[in-house]
Tab-separated table of C-alpha atoms in Angstrom:
chain	number	residue	atom	x	y	z
A	1	MET	CA	102.895	72.134	-3.329
A	2	ALA	CA	99.112	71.851	-3.224
A	3	THR	CA	97.374	71.855	-6.576
A	4	ILE	CA	95.697	75.155	-7.402
A	5	GLY	CA	92.675	74.821	-9.645
A	6	PRO	CA	89.462	72.851	-10.027
A	7	LYS	CA	89.085	69.642	-8.054
A	8	ALA	CA	86.471	66.921	-8.109
A	9	TYR	CA	86.399	65.116	-4.792
A	10	ILE	CA	84.812	61.703	-5.383
A	11	HIS	CA	83.405	60.169	-2.202
A	12	LEU	CA	83.559	56.455	-2.974
A	13	ASP	CA	81.940	55.564	0.342
A	14	ARG	CA	78.852	57.507	-0.729
A	15	CYS	CA	78.754	55.637	-4.028
A	16	ILE	CA	78.841	52.319	-2.174
A	17	SER	CA	76.121	53.513	0.206
A	18	ASN	CA	73.962	54.632	-2.726
A	19	LEU	CA	74.397	51.239	-4.380
A	20	GLU	CA	73.432	49.356	-1.233
A	21	ASN	CA	70.337	51.501	-0.688
A	22	ILE	CA	69.287	51.040	-4.311
A	23	GLN	CA	69.718	47.286	-3.883
A	24	LYS	CA	67.367	47.395	-0.895
A	25	LYS	CA	64.788	49.187	-3.038
A	26	VAL	CA	64.874	46.767	-5.980
A	27	GLY	CA	65.209	43.525	-4.043
A	28	GLY	CA	66.983	40.707	-5.822
A	29	CYS	CA	67.297	42.435	-9.192
A	30	ALA	CA	70.704	42.473	-10.818
A	31	LEU	CA	72.167	45.982	-11.038
A	32	LEU	CA	73.478	47.144	-14.401
A	33	CYS	CA	75.553	50.094	-13.208
A	34	VAL	CA	76.030	52.667	-15.946
A	35	VAL	CA	79.597	53.980	-16.004
A	36	LYS	CA	79.631	55.445	-19.513
A	37	ALA	CA	81.038	58.936	-20.136
A	38	ASN	CA	83.676	58.443	-17.445
A	39	ALA	CA	80.990	57.366	-14.963
A	40	TYR	CA	79.024	60.564	-15.564
A	41	GLY	CA	82.159	62.586	-14.906
A	42	HIS	CA	83.164	60.696	-11.740
A	43	GLY	CA	85.907	58.433	-13.112
A	44	SER	CA	84.773	55.120	-14.535
A	45	ILE	CA	87.636	52.928	-13.342
A	46	ALA	CA	87.586	54.166	-9.746
A	47	ILE	CA	83.803	53.937	-9.522
A	48	ALA	CA	83.722	50.459	-11.051
A	49	LYS	CA	86.461	49.176	-8.754
A	50	SER	CA	84.698	50.535	-5.678
A	51	ILE	CA	81.520	48.525	-6.314
A	52	SER	CA	82.682	45.598	-8.449
A	53	ASP	CA	82.764	43.135	-5.546
A	54	HIS	CA	79.135	43.722	-4.599
A	55	GLU	CA	76.668	40.984	-5.423
A	56	ASN	CA	74.798	41.129	-8.736
A	57	VAL	CA	76.741	44.120	-10.087
A	58	HIS	CA	77.212	44.429	-13.844
A	59	PHE	CA	78.473	47.418	-15.833
A	60	ALA	CA	77.273	49.306	-18.893
A	61	VAL	CA	79.191	51.701	-21.133
A	62	PHE	CA	78.492	53.241	-24.509
A	63	SER	CA	81.609	52.503	-26.551
A	64	ILE	CA	83.801	49.470	-27.032
A	65	GLY	CA	86.778	51.610	-26.016
A	66	GLU	CA	85.200	52.344	-22.643
A	67	ALA	CA	84.606	48.629	-22.107
A	68	VAL	CA	88.188	47.702	-22.991
A	69	GLU	CA	89.481	50.333	-20.541
A	70	LEU	CA	87.568	48.616	-17.749
A	71	ARG	CA	88.928	45.221	-18.760
A	72	GLU	CA	92.470	46.599	-18.831
A	73	ALA	CA	91.854	47.871	-15.290
A	74	ASN	CA	91.049	44.269	-14.266
A	75	ILE	CA	87.305	44.774	-13.926
A	76	GLU	CA	85.942	41.244	-14.379
A	77	ASN	CA	82.189	41.886	-14.058
A	78	ASP	CA	79.945	41.584	-17.093
A	79	ILE	CA	80.122	44.695	-19.297
A	80	ILE	CA	77.580	45.608	-21.962
A	81	VAL	CA	78.194	48.172	-24.710
A	82	PHE	CA	75.157	50.297	-25.641
A	83	SER	CA	76.346	51.535	-29.056
A	84	ARG	CA	75.532	49.942	-32.428
A	85	ILE	CA	77.423	46.803	-33.323
A	86	GLN	CA	80.248	47.464	-35.779
A	87	SER	CA	81.753	44.516	-37.589
A	88	ASP	CA	85.326	45.643	-36.943
A	89	TYR	CA	85.026	45.407	-33.169
A	90	ILE	CA	83.092	42.162	-32.720
A	91	ASP	CA	86.382	40.303	-32.345
A	92	VAL	CA	87.565	42.815	-29.732
A	93	ALA	CA	84.342	42.241	-27.811
A	94	TYR	CA	84.679	38.466	-27.992
A	95	LYS	CA	88.306	38.412	-26.881
A	96	ASN	CA	87.552	40.742	-23.952
A	97	ASN	CA	84.326	38.988	-22.915
A	98	ILE	CA	82.258	42.111	-23.621
A	99	ILE	CA	78.521	41.965	-24.292
A	100	LEU	CA	77.250	43.588	-27.491
A	101	ASN	CA	74.016	45.441	-28.192
A	102	LEU	CA	71.962	43.848	-30.980
A	103	SER	CA	69.751	46.775	-31.972
A	104	SER	CA	68.995	46.169	-35.660
A	105	LEU	CA	68.177	43.292	-37.978
A	106	ASP	CA	71.410	44.169	-39.778
A	107	ASP	CA	73.337	43.217	-36.652
A	108	ILE	CA	72.281	39.602	-37.141
A	109	GLN	CA	74.272	39.485	-40.370
A	110	ASN	CA	77.338	41.021	-38.710
A	111	ILE	CA	77.258	38.427	-35.954
A	112	LYS	CA	76.549	35.606	-38.414
A	113	SER	CA	79.503	36.641	-40.578
A	114	TYR	CA	81.747	36.610	-37.526
A	115	ILE	CA	80.540	33.128	-36.561
A	116	LEU	CA	81.183	31.796	-40.074
A	117	LYS	CA	84.645	33.343	-40.127
A	118	THR	CA	85.827	32.350	-36.646
A	119	GLY	CA	83.500	29.671	-35.322
A	120	ARG	CA	82.873	31.887	-32.302
A	121	CYS	CA	79.755	33.800	-31.248
A	122	PRO	CA	79.952	36.951	-29.116
A	123	ARG	CA	77.680	37.576	-26.167
A	124	TYR	CA	74.831	40.014	-26.775
A	125	HIS	CA	71.606	41.549	-25.506
A	126	ILE	CA	68.713	42.513	-27.786
A	127	LYS	CA	67.437	46.074	-27.608
A	128	PHE	CA	63.909	46.834	-28.820
A	129	GLU	CA	62.642	50.236	-29.893
A	130	THR	CA	59.382	50.882	-28.030
A	131	GLY	CA	59.098	54.661	-28.111
A	132	MET	CA	62.456	56.399	-27.668
A	133	THR	CA	62.997	56.526	-31.470
A	134	ARG	CA	66.679	55.870	-31.048
A	135	LEU	CA	68.487	52.527	-31.244
A	136	GLY	CA	66.580	49.268	-31.127
A	137	VAL	CA	64.927	46.618	-33.261
A	138	ASP	CA	61.435	47.732	-34.292
A	139	ILE	CA	58.865	45.693	-32.411
A	140	LYS	CA	57.116	44.934	-35.710
A	141	ASP	CA	60.258	43.012	-36.662
A	142	ALA	CA	60.345	40.936	-33.469
A	143	ASN	CA	59.007	37.772	-35.142
A	144	LEU	CA	61.559	37.998	-37.930
A	145	LEU	CA	64.359	38.666	-35.446
A	146	TYR	CA	63.507	35.679	-33.290
A	147	GLU	CA	63.233	33.454	-36.355
A	148	LYS	CA	66.687	34.531	-37.480
A	149	ILE	CA	68.146	33.924	-34.027
A	150	THR	CA	66.716	30.424	-33.767
A	151	LYS	CA	67.795	29.496	-37.307
A	152	GLU	CA	71.007	31.424	-37.953
A	153	LEU	CA	72.807	32.012	-34.650
A	154	THR	CA	74.356	29.368	-32.432
A	155	ILE	CA	73.971	31.365	-29.214
A	156	HIS	CA	70.822	33.011	-27.888
A	157	PRO	CA	70.790	36.507	-26.324
A	158	GLU	CA	71.708	36.857	-22.674
A	159	GLY	CA	69.248	39.692	-22.248
A	160	ILE	CA	66.336	41.599	-23.769
A	161	TYR	CA	65.798	45.278	-23.040
A	162	THR	CA	64.368	48.628	-24.039
A	163	HIS	CA	64.731	52.238	-22.892
A	164	PHE	CA	62.092	54.576	-21.475
A	165	ALA	CA	61.726	58.106	-22.799
A	166	THR	CA	59.605	59.582	-19.980
A	167	ALA	CA	59.970	57.386	-16.893
A	168	ASP	CA	61.347	60.333	-14.905
A	169	GLU	CA	58.259	62.486	-15.487
A	170	GLY	CA	55.118	62.920	-13.436
A	171	ASP	CA	52.901	61.654	-16.249
A	172	LEU	CA	53.759	57.982	-16.745
A	173	SER	CA	51.168	57.207	-19.411
A	174	TYR	CA	53.713	57.102	-22.250
A	175	ALA	CA	56.162	55.025	-20.214
A	176	LYS	CA	53.409	52.529	-19.454
A	177	LYS	CA	52.616	52.247	-23.170
A	178	GLN	CA	56.275	51.472	-23.802
A	179	LEU	CA	56.229	48.917	-21.009
A	180	SER	CA	53.189	47.188	-22.496
A	181	LYS	CA	54.885	46.924	-25.896
A	182	PHE	CA	58.030	45.598	-24.279
A	183	LYS	CA	56.181	42.927	-22.321
A	184	ASP	CA	54.661	41.734	-25.598
A	185	VAL	CA	58.052	41.196	-27.250
A	186	VAL	CA	59.368	39.429	-24.149
A	187	ASP	CA	56.344	37.107	-24.203
A	188	LEU	CA	56.989	36.535	-27.895
A	189	ALA	CA	60.561	35.511	-27.098
A	190	ASP	CA	59.160	32.869	-24.784
A	191	ASN	CA	56.935	31.589	-27.592
A	192	TYR	CA	60.025	31.170	-29.759
A	193	LYS	CA	61.823	29.485	-26.853
A	194	ILE	CA	64.523	32.148	-26.883
A	195	LYS	CA	66.834	31.353	-23.979
A	196	TYR	CA	67.628	34.655	-22.294
A	197	LYS	CA	68.724	35.363	-18.713
A	198	TYR	CA	67.993	39.034	-18.113
A	199	VAL	CA	65.132	41.388	-18.928
A	200	HIS	CA	65.631	45.076	-18.215
A	201	CYS	CA	64.052	48.412	-19.003
A	202	SER	CA	64.163	50.391	-15.736
A	203	ASN	CA	66.462	53.400	-15.659
A	204	SER	CA	66.865	55.683	-12.629
A	205	GLY	CA	63.505	57.331	-13.288
A	206	ALA	CA	61.686	54.005	-13.493
A	207	ILE	CA	63.417	52.708	-10.363
A	208	LEU	CA	61.654	55.489	-8.470
A	209	ASN	CA	58.464	55.866	-10.511
A	210	LEU	CA	57.581	52.513	-12.063
A	211	GLU	CA	58.241	49.463	-9.904
A	212	GLU	CA	56.209	47.243	-12.242
A	213	ALA	CA	59.045	47.636	-14.773
A	214	TYR	CA	61.792	46.056	-12.651
A	215	PHE	CA	61.845	42.526	-14.167
A	216	ASN	CA	65.096	40.852	-12.985
A	217	MET	CA	67.640	43.558	-13.860
A	218	ILE	CA	67.579	47.328	-13.507
A	219	ARG	CA	69.902	49.952	-14.964
A	220	VAL	CA	71.156	52.494	-12.471
A	221	GLY	CA	72.961	55.622	-13.608
A	222	MET	CA	72.224	58.984	-12.024
A	223	LEU	CA	70.987	57.527	-8.728
A	224	LEU	CA	74.309	55.755	-8.251
A	225	TYR	CA	76.029	59.145	-8.256
A	226	GLY	CA	73.623	60.636	-5.739
A	227	ALA	CA	71.461	62.830	-7.947
A	228	LEU	CA	67.877	62.596	-9.149
A	229	PRO	CA	67.089	62.255	-12.872
A	230	SER	CA	64.450	64.995	-12.632
A	231	ASP	CA	62.444	66.986	-10.109
A	232	GLU	CA	59.284	65.052	-10.996
A	233	VAL	CA	60.278	61.758	-9.388
A	234	GLN	CA	59.300	60.798	-5.856
A	235	ASN	CA	62.510	59.697	-4.192
A	236	ASP	CA	62.327	57.175	-1.355
A	237	ILE	CA	65.973	56.064	-1.512
A	238	ASN	CA	68.629	57.571	0.736
A	239	ILE	CA	71.256	58.802	-1.718
A	240	LYS	CA	74.159	61.186	-1.249
A	241	PRO	CA	76.074	63.212	-3.860
A	242	VAL	CA	79.248	61.374	-4.785
A	243	MET	CA	81.048	64.391	-6.265
A	244	SER	CA	82.042	67.639	-4.562
A	245	PHE	CA	83.232	70.079	-7.241
A	246	CYS	CA	85.523	72.808	-5.905
A	247	GLY	CA	87.897	75.544	-7.023
A	248	SER	CA	90.814	77.452	-5.480
A	249	ILE	CA	90.880	81.146	-4.620
A	250	VAL	CA	93.974	82.615	-6.284
A	251	ASN	CA	93.501	86.363	-5.899
A	252	LEU	CA	91.627	88.856	-3.709
A	253	ARG	CA	91.028	92.484	-4.566
A	254	ARG	CA	89.347	95.238	-2.547
A	255	VAL	CA	87.192	97.332	-4.877
A	256	ALA	CA	84.956	100.357	-4.512
A	257	LYS	CA	81.202	100.558	-4.927
A	258	GLY	CA	80.246	100.730	-8.614
A	259	THR	CA	83.160	98.627	-9.891
A	260	PRO	CA	82.264	96.510	-12.966
A	261	VAL	CA	83.372	92.869	-12.884
A	262	SER	CA	84.135	90.451	-15.753
A	263	TYR	CA	83.121	90.391	-19.415
A	264	GLY	CA	80.340	92.699	-20.495
A	265	SER	CA	80.411	94.490	-17.137
A	266	VAL	CA	77.045	92.911	-16.366
A	267	TYR	CA	77.903	92.813	-12.662
A	268	THR	CA	78.624	95.999	-10.757
A	269	THR	CA	79.443	96.041	-7.068
A	270	SER	CA	76.704	97.559	-4.914
A	271	LYS	CA	79.162	98.624	-2.195
A	272	ASP	CA	82.834	98.467	-1.313
A	273	THR	CA	83.662	94.769	-1.288
A	274	ASN	CA	86.244	92.005	-1.683
A	275	ILE	CA	86.287	90.308	-5.084
A	276	GLY	CA	87.980	86.928	-5.184
A	277	VAL	CA	89.244	85.180	-8.289
A	278	VAL	CA	88.683	81.410	-8.358
A	279	GLN	CA	90.776	79.352	-10.761
A	280	THR	CA	87.966	77.409	-12.406
A	281	GLY	CA	86.050	78.267	-15.569
A	282	PHE	CA	83.622	76.864	-18.060
A	283	ALA	CA	86.462	74.965	-19.762
A	284	ASP	CA	86.686	72.896	-16.578
A	285	GLY	CA	82.979	72.144	-16.549
A	286	PHE	CA	81.624	75.015	-14.490
A	287	PRO	CA	78.130	75.800	-15.847
A	288	ARG	CA	78.508	79.283	-17.339
A	289	PRO	CA	74.785	80.238	-17.220
A	290	TRP	CA	74.826	79.812	-13.434
A	291	TYR	CA	76.580	83.171	-12.982
A	292	ASP	CA	73.312	85.099	-13.212
A	293	LYS	CA	71.722	83.597	-10.085
A	294	GLY	CA	74.609	81.548	-8.852
A	295	TYR	CA	76.661	81.385	-5.705
A	296	VAL	CA	79.428	79.340	-4.150
A	297	HIS	CA	79.907	78.037	-0.616
A	298	TYR	CA	82.862	79.053	1.518
A	299	LEU	CA	83.201	78.060	5.170
A	300	GLY	CA	79.485	77.486	5.539
A	301	ASN	CA	78.306	80.682	3.861
A	302	GLU	CA	76.996	81.528	0.398
A	303	TYR	CA	78.718	84.128	-1.776
A	304	LYS	CA	77.425	85.391	-5.085
A	305	ILE	CA	79.241	84.804	-8.344
A	306	ALA	CA	80.324	88.220	-9.617
A	307	GLY	CA	79.823	88.584	-13.347
A	308	ARG	CA	80.195	86.224	-16.242
A	309	VAL	CA	82.193	83.048	-15.815
A	310	CYS	CA	85.386	83.083	-17.897
A	311	MET	CA	86.998	80.146	-19.659
A	312	ASP	CA	89.562	79.598	-16.893
A	313	GLN	CA	88.382	81.649	-13.935
A	314	LEU	CA	85.377	83.121	-12.192
A	315	MET	CA	84.949	85.930	-9.696
A	316	VAL	CA	83.127	85.849	-6.370
A	317	ASP	CA	81.799	88.754	-4.286
A	318	PHE	CA	82.959	87.953	-0.751
A	319	GLY	CA	81.656	91.156	0.832
A	320	GLU	CA	83.618	91.839	4.018
A	321	THR	CA	84.931	88.287	4.267
A	322	ILE	CA	88.670	87.975	3.653
A	323	PRO	CA	89.377	84.425	2.451
A	324	GLU	CA	92.837	82.920	2.416
A	325	ILE	CA	94.553	82.558	-0.930
A	326	GLY	CA	94.560	78.852	-1.779
A	327	ASP	CA	91.349	78.128	0.096
A	328	GLU	CA	88.656	76.294	-1.813
A	329	VAL	CA	85.065	77.200	-2.551
A	330	LEU	CA	82.370	74.603	-3.186
A	331	PHE	CA	80.483	74.804	-6.491
A	332	PHE	CA	78.219	71.818	-5.946
A	333	GLY	CA	78.126	68.724	-3.787
A	334	LYS	CA	78.527	68.387	-0.050
A	335	ASN	CA	81.546	69.034	2.154
A	336	ASN	CA	82.568	71.082	5.191
A	337	SER	CA	81.936	74.322	3.293
A	338	GLY	CA	78.288	73.596	2.636
A	339	ASN	CA	75.809	71.666	0.565
A	340	ILE	CA	74.422	72.616	-2.835
A	341	SER	CA	72.897	69.994	-5.073
A	342	VAL	CA	73.605	69.676	-8.757
A	343	GLU	CA	69.813	69.510	-9.177
A	344	THR	CA	69.472	73.024	-7.713
A	345	ILE	CA	71.853	74.436	-10.289
A	346	SER	CA	70.425	72.505	-13.235
A	347	ASN	CA	66.870	73.567	-12.383
A	348	ASN	CA	67.940	77.214	-12.257
A	349	ILE	CA	69.669	77.183	-15.641
A	350	ASN	CA	67.189	74.954	-17.497
A	351	SER	CA	69.622	72.071	-17.725
A	352	THR	CA	69.926	68.594	-16.183
A	353	PRO	CA	72.305	66.923	-13.720
A	354	TYR	CA	73.413	64.684	-16.606
A	355	VAL	CA	74.737	67.677	-18.555
A	356	LEU	CA	76.437	69.280	-15.572
A	357	LEU	CA	78.157	66.183	-14.228
A	358	THR	CA	79.425	64.862	-17.553
A	359	ALA	CA	80.878	68.295	-18.359
A	360	ILE	CA	83.386	68.068	-15.504
A	361	GLY	CA	86.862	67.434	-16.803
A	362	GLY	CA	89.509	69.398	-18.633
A	363	ARG	CA	92.066	70.456	-16.052
A	364	THR	CA	90.041	69.189	-13.113
A	365	LYS	CA	92.058	67.102	-10.659
A	366	TYR	CA	90.224	64.039	-9.349
A	367	ILE	CA	90.694	63.116	-5.697
A	368	TYR	CA	89.164	59.844	-4.503
A	369	LEU	CA	88.076	59.591	-0.883
A	370	ASP	CA	86.899	56.659	1.232
A	371	ASP	CA	85.872	58.583	4.345
């Protein structure tokens, strides 16, 4: 029996196409493909496997657990963990060939203690804080950090990086200030003869907005999944949405004009109409605020969401259309029913594609396609 309920169709061929078109844009740069948070809601293992054989592909996650999951799925590419180093998982990282994120002077001591205890040194990149005010070694401590590395650690970093706060905005002045600071600490590393391989600071916004920040590695997240990081970037890469998020129609009711629908009765039918119940709610990742202006696609047409989205279900005003029970409506993405971008929804509800895509889950069934 066909599954009734929310489905996320993941078009792996589109992901591969997006990757290849991004590679054309950035030339010979290595691609650090960000698959944290279940690959932004797309399924980290399936996404990683689909692109792992491409040249110069590396992976990034946030937690050590996410990295180990990829290793257990036989993903052999380099994997970097973005979270703070914790002493109790350095050994896990070493044994699984996972790259750590040195983002504090304190991390030097954790790594040094591990070396003294085991005689082994884990792989790591250095992250500098240049203006995000999040993780990263303060640039004022760069001299001290490099001195400690040259004197106390047996292995130099494989990479040096930072993170932009505003590279996806129209005004790039702040991002360029960050870039200038970052270039200074990279130059300083050269003065200390730090032997690194990769330098990276470009995220999806900078890939589109700030080509001078490419260096020899770029980090690609949202673009890989076929969405733009904001509406202020100028996109010149052919990307396609990787996810089509859909739900099943499970009930249809003919109601009279003036019938209230859903919680709060905020929606009232303007005429006699067909109200369909779709088995998907905000617990499955459907963006609840979208009900006010929102619509779904069914067989090439748009139909308004009728009333507030419930935890498990939502209602749709189909007018005179009589859909088949079990048919699917499209919430966002692109398929035979239509095309609605996740950016359109996020812009209308004052959110971002990041929030909407990573919210998908719960009871959602994932279906991976290669067509």
